[in-house]
PDB file of C-alpha atoms in Angstrom:
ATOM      1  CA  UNK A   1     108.048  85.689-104.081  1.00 97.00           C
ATOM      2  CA  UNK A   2     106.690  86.610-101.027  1.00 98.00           C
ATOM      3  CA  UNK A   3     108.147  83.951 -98.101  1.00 98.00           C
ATOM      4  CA  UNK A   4     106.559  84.289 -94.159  1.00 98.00           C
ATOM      5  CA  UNK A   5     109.869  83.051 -92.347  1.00 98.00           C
ATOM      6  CA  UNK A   6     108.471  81.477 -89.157  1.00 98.00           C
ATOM      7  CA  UNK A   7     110.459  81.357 -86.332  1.00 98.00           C
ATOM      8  CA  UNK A   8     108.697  79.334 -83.175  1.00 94.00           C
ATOM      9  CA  UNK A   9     111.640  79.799 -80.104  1.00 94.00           C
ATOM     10  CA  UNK A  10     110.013  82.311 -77.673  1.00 94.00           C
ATOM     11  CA  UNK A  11     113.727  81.517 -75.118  1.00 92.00           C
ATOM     12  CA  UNK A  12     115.394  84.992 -74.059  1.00 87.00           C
ATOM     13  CA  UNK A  13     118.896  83.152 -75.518  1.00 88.00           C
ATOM     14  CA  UNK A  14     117.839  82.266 -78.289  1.00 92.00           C
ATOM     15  CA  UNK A  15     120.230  81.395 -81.545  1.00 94.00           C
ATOM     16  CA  UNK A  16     117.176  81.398 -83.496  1.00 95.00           C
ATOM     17  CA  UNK A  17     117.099  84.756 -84.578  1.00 96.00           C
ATOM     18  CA  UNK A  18     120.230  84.562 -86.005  1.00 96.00           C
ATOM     19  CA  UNK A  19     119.346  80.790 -88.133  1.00 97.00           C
ATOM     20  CA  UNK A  20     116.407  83.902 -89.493  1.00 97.00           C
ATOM     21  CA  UNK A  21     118.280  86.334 -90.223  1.00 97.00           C
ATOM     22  CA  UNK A  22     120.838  84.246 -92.649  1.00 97.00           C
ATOM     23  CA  UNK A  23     117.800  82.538 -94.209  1.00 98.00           C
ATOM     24  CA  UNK A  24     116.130  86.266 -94.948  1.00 98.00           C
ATOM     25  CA  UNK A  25     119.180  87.832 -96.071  1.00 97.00           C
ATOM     26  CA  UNK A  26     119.731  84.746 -98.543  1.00 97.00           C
ATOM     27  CA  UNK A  27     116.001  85.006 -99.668  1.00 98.00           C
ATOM     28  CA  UNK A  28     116.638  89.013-100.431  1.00 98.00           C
ATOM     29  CA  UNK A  29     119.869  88.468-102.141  1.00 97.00           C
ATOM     30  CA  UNK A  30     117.350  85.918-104.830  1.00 98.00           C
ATOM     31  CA  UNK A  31     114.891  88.805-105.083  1.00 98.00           C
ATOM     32  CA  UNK A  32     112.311  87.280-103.150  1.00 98.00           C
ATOM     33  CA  UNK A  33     110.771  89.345-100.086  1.00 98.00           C
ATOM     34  CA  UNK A  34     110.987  87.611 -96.780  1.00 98.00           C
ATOM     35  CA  UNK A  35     108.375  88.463 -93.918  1.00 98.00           C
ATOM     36  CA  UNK A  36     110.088  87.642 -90.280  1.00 98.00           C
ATOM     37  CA  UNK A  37     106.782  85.956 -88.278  1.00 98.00           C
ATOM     38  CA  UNK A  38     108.595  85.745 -84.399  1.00 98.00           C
ATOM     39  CA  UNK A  39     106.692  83.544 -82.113  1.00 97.00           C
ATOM     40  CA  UNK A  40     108.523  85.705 -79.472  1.00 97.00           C
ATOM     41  CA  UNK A  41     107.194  89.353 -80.477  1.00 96.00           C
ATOM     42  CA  UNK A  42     103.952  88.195 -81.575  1.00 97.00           C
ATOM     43  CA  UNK A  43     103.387  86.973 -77.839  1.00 96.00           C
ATOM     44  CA  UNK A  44     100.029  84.483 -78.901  1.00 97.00           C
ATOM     45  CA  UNK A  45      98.885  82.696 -76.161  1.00 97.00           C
ATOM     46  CA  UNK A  46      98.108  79.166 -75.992  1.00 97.00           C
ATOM     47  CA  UNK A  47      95.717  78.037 -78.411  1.00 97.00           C
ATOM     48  CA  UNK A  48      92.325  78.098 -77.064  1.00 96.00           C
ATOM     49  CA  UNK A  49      90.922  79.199 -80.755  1.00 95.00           C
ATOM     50  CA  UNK A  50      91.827  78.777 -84.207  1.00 97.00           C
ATOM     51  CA  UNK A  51      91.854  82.269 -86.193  1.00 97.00           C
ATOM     52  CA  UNK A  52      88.959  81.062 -88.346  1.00 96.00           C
ATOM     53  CA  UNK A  53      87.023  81.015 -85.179  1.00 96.00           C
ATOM     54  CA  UNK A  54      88.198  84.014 -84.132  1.00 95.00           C
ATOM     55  CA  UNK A  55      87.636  86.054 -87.605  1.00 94.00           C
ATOM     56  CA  UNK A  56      84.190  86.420 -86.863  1.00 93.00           C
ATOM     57  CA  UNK A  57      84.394  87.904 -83.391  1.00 93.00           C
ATOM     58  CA  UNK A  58      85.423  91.777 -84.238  1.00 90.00           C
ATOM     59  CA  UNK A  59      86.061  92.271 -80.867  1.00 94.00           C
ATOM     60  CA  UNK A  60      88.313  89.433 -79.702  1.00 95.00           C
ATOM     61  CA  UNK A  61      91.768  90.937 -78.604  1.00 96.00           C
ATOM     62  CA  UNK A  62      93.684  89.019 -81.080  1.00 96.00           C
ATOM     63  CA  UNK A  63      91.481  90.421 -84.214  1.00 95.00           C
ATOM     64  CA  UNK A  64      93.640  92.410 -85.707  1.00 94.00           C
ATOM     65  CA  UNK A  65      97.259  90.464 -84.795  1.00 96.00           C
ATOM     66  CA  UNK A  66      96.161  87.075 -86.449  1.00 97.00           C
ATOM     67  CA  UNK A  67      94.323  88.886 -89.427  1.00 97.00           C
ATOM     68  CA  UNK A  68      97.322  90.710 -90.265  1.00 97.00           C
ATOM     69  CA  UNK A  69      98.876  86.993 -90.387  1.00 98.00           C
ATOM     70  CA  UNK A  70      96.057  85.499 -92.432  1.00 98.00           C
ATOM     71  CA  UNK A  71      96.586  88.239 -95.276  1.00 98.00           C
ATOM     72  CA  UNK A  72     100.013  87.664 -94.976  1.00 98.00           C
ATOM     73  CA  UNK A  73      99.780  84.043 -95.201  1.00 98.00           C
ATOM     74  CA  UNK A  74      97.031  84.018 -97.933  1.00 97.00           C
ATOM     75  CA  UNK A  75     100.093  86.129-100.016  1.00 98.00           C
ATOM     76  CA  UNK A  76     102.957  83.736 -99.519  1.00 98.00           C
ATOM     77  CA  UNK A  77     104.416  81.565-101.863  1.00 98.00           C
ATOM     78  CA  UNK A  78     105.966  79.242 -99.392  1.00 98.00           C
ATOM     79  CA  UNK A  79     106.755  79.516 -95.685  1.00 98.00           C
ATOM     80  CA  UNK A  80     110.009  78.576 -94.391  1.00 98.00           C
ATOM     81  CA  UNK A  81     109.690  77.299 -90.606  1.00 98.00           C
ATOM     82  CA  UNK A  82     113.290  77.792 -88.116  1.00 98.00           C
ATOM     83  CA  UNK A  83     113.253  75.573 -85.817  1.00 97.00           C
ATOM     84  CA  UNK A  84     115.097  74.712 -82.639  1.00 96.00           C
ATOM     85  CA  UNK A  85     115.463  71.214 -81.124  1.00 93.00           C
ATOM     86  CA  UNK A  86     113.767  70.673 -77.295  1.00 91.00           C
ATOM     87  CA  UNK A  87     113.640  67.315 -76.480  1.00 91.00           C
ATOM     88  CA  UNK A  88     114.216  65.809 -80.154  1.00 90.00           C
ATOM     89  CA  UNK A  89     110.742  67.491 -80.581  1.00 94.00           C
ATOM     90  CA  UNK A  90     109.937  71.142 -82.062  1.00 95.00           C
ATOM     91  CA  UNK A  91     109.359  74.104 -79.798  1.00 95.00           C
ATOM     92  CA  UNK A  92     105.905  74.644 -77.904  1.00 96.00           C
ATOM     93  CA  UNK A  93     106.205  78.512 -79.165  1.00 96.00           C
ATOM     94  CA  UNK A  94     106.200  76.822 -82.952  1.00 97.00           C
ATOM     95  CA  UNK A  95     104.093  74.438 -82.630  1.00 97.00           C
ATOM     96  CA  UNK A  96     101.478  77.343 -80.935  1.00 97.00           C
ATOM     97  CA  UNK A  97     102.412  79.712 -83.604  1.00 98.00           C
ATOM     98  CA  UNK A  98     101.554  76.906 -86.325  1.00 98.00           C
ATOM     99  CA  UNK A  99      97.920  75.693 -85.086  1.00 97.00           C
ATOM    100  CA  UNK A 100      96.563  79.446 -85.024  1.00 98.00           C
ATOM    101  CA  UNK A 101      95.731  78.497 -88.705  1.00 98.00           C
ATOM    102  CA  UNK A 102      94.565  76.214 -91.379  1.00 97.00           C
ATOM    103  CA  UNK A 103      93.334  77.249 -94.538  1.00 96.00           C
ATOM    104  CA  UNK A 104      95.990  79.969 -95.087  1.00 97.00           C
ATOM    105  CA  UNK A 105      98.636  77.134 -95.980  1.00 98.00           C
ATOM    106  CA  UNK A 106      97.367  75.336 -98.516  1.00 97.00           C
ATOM    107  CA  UNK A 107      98.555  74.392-101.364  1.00 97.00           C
ATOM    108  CA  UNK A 108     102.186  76.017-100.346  1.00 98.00           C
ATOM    109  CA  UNK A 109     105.139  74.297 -99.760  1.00 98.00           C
ATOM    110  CA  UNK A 110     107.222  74.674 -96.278  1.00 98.00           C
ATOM    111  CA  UNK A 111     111.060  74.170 -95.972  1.00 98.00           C
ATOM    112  CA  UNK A 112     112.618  73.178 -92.800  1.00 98.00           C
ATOM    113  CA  UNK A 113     115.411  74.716 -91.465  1.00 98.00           C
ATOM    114  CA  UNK A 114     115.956  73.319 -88.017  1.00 97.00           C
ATOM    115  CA  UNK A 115     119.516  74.389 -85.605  1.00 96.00           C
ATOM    116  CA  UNK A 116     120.685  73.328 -82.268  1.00 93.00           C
ATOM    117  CA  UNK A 117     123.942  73.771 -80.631  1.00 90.00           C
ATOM    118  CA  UNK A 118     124.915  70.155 -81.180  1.00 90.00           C
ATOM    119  CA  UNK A 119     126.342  68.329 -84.022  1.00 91.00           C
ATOM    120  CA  UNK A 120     122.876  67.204 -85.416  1.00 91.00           C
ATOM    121  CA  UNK A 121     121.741  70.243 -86.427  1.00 92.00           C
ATOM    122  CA  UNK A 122     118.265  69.952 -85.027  1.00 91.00           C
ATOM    123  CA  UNK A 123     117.260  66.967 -87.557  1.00 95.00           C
ATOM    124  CA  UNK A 124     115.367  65.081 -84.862  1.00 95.00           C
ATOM    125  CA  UNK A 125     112.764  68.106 -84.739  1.00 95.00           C
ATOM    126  CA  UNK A 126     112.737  67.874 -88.650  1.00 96.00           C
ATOM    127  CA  UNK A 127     111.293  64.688 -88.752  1.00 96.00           C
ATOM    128  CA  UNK A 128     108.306  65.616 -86.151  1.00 95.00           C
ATOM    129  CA  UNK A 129     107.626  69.135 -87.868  1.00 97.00           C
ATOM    130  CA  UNK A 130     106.985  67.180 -91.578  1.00 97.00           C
ATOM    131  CA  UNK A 131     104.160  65.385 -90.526  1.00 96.00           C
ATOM    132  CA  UNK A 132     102.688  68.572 -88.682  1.00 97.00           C
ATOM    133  CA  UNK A 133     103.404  70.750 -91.628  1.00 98.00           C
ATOM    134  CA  UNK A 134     101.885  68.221 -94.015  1.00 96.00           C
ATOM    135  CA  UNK A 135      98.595  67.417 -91.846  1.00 96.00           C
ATOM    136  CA  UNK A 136      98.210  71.690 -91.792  1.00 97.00           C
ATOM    137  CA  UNK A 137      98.204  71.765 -95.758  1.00 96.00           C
ATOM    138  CA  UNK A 138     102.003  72.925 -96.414  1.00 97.00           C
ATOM    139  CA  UNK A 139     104.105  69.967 -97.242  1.00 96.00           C
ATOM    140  CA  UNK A 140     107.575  69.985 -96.347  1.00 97.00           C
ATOM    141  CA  UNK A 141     109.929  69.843 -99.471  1.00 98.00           C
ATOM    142  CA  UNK A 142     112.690  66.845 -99.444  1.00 97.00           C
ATOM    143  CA  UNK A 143     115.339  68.900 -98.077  1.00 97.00           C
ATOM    144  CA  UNK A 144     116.110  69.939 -94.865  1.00 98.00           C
ATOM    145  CA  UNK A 145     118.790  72.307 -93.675  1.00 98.00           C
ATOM    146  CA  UNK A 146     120.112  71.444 -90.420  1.00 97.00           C
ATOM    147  CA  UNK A 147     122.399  73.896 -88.393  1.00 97.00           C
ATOM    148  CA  UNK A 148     124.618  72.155 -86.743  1.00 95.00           C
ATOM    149  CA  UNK A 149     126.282  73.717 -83.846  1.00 95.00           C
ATOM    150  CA  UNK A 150     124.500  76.710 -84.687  1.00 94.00           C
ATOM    151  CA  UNK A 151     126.138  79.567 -82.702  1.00 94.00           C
ATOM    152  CA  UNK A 152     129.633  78.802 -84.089  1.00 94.00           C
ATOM    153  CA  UNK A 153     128.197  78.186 -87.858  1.00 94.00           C
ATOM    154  CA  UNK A 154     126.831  81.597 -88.206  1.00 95.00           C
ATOM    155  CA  UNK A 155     127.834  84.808 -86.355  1.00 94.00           C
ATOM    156  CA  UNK A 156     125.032  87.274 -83.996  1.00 91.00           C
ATOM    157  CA  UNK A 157     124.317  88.914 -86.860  1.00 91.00           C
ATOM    158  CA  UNK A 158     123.451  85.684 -89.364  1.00 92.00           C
ATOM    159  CA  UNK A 159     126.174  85.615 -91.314  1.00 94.00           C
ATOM    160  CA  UNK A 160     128.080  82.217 -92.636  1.00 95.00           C
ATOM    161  CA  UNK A 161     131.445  81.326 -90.533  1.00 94.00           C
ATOM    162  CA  UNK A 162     131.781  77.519 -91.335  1.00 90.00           C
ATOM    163  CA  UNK A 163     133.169  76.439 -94.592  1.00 86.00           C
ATOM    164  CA  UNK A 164     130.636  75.137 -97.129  1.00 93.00           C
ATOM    165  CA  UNK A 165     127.807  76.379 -95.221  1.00 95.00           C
ATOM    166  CA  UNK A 166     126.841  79.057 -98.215  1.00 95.00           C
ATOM    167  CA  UNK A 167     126.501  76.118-100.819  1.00 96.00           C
ATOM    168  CA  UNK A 168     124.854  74.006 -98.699  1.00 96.00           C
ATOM    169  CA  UNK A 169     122.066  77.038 -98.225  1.00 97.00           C
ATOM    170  CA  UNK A 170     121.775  77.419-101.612  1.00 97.00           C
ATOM    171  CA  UNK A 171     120.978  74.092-102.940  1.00 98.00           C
ATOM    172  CA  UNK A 172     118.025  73.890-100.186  1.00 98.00           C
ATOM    173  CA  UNK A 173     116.349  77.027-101.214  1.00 98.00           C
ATOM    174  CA  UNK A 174     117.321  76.372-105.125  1.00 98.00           C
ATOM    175  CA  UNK A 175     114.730  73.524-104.413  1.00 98.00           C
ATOM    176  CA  UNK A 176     112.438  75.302-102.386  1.00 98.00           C
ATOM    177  CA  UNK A 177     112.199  77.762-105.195  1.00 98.00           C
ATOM    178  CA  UNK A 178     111.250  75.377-107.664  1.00 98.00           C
ATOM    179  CA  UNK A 179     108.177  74.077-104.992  1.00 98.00           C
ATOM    180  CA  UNK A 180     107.088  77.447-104.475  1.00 98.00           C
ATOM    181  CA  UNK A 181     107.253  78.438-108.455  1.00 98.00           C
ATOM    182  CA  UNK A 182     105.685  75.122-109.532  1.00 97.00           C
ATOM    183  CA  UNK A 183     102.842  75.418-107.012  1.00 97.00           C
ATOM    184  CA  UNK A 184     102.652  78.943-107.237  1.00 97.00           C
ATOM    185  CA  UNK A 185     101.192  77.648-111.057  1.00 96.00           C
ATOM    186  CA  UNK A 186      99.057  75.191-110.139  1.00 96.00           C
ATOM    187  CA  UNK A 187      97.653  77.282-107.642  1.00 95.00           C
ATOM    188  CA  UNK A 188      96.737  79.856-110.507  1.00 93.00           C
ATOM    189  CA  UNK A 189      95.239  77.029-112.372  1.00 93.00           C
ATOM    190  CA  UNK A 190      93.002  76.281-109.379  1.00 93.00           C
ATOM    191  CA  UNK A 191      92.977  73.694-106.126  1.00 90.00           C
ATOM    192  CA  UNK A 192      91.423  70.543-105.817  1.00 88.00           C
ATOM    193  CA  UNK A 193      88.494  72.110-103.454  1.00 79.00           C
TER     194      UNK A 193
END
């Protein structure tokens, strides 16, 4: 399946990237194909207009970046969002990357996997990104999975150091699966409008 992994810290330090890159290589190793959407190389500015605005205009400068993201979107079978904790909130660079669209999310479920370099994990911007991710049309599944301490749980390049971690991973995106395969039918079958 194909999965858009978003990743919304734009911070030159970032252990984002890393949260990613263990996420994508555990997504590959299931046979699905992970597509890494980076808040920081796309470079979007602030929202001043949503992309179905914007799809009309051929010659507005971000044309061609956010249409490539529609398609991509319109593909996916689930998105899974990586997300840092600022302020027990959700990154501005996320939350930017997020409102660009609409449409393109229905009807496809999200996982949450949220870091921070304490011993929460990043939880506290869980809870605020579920009710965005809902109100945009991709509903959160009932997992979560938190990174605590995030830059001694996996290593620069993504992979596992802490004990447990691994199993941990895989029951969140055993569930995930099952969202994205069960609405992956229904969505065959139709959508409500």
């Amino acid at each position: 399946m194909k999965v858009p992994v978003l990743l919304g810290s734009v911070r030159s330090e970032r252990i984002g990237l890393r949260v990613a890159e263990y996420v994508m290589r555990q997504l590959r190793e299931r046979g699905h194909e992970p597509v890494l959407v980076d808040a920081l190389v796309l470079d979007l500015p602030l929202l001043d207009k949503m992309y179905k605005e914007i799809r009309t205009q051929p010659e507005h400068p971000l044309q061609d970046k956010l249409t490539g993201l529609a398609n991509l979107y319109r593909e996916a079978d689930g998105f899974l969002v990586v997300s840092a904790e600022y302020n027990h909130s959700i990154p501005p660079g996320l939350s930017n990357l997020l409102d660009y669209f609409l449409e393109e999310y229905f009807f496809r479920p999200s996982g949450i996997v949220c870091y921070s370099a304490g011993s929460f994990g990043g939880v506290r911007a869980a809870m605020q990104l579920r009710a965005l991710l809902g109100e945009v049309g991709m509903p959160s599944i009932s997992s979560i999975l938190p990174v605590p301490k995030a830059h001694l749980t996996l290593n620069e390049e993504g992979r596992s150091l802490a004990p447990n971690f691994d199993q941990r991973s895989a029951k969140f995106l055993d569930e995930f699966e099952w969202y994205m395969r069960a609405l992956r039918a229904e969505r065959q079958n139709g959508v409500p409008y």
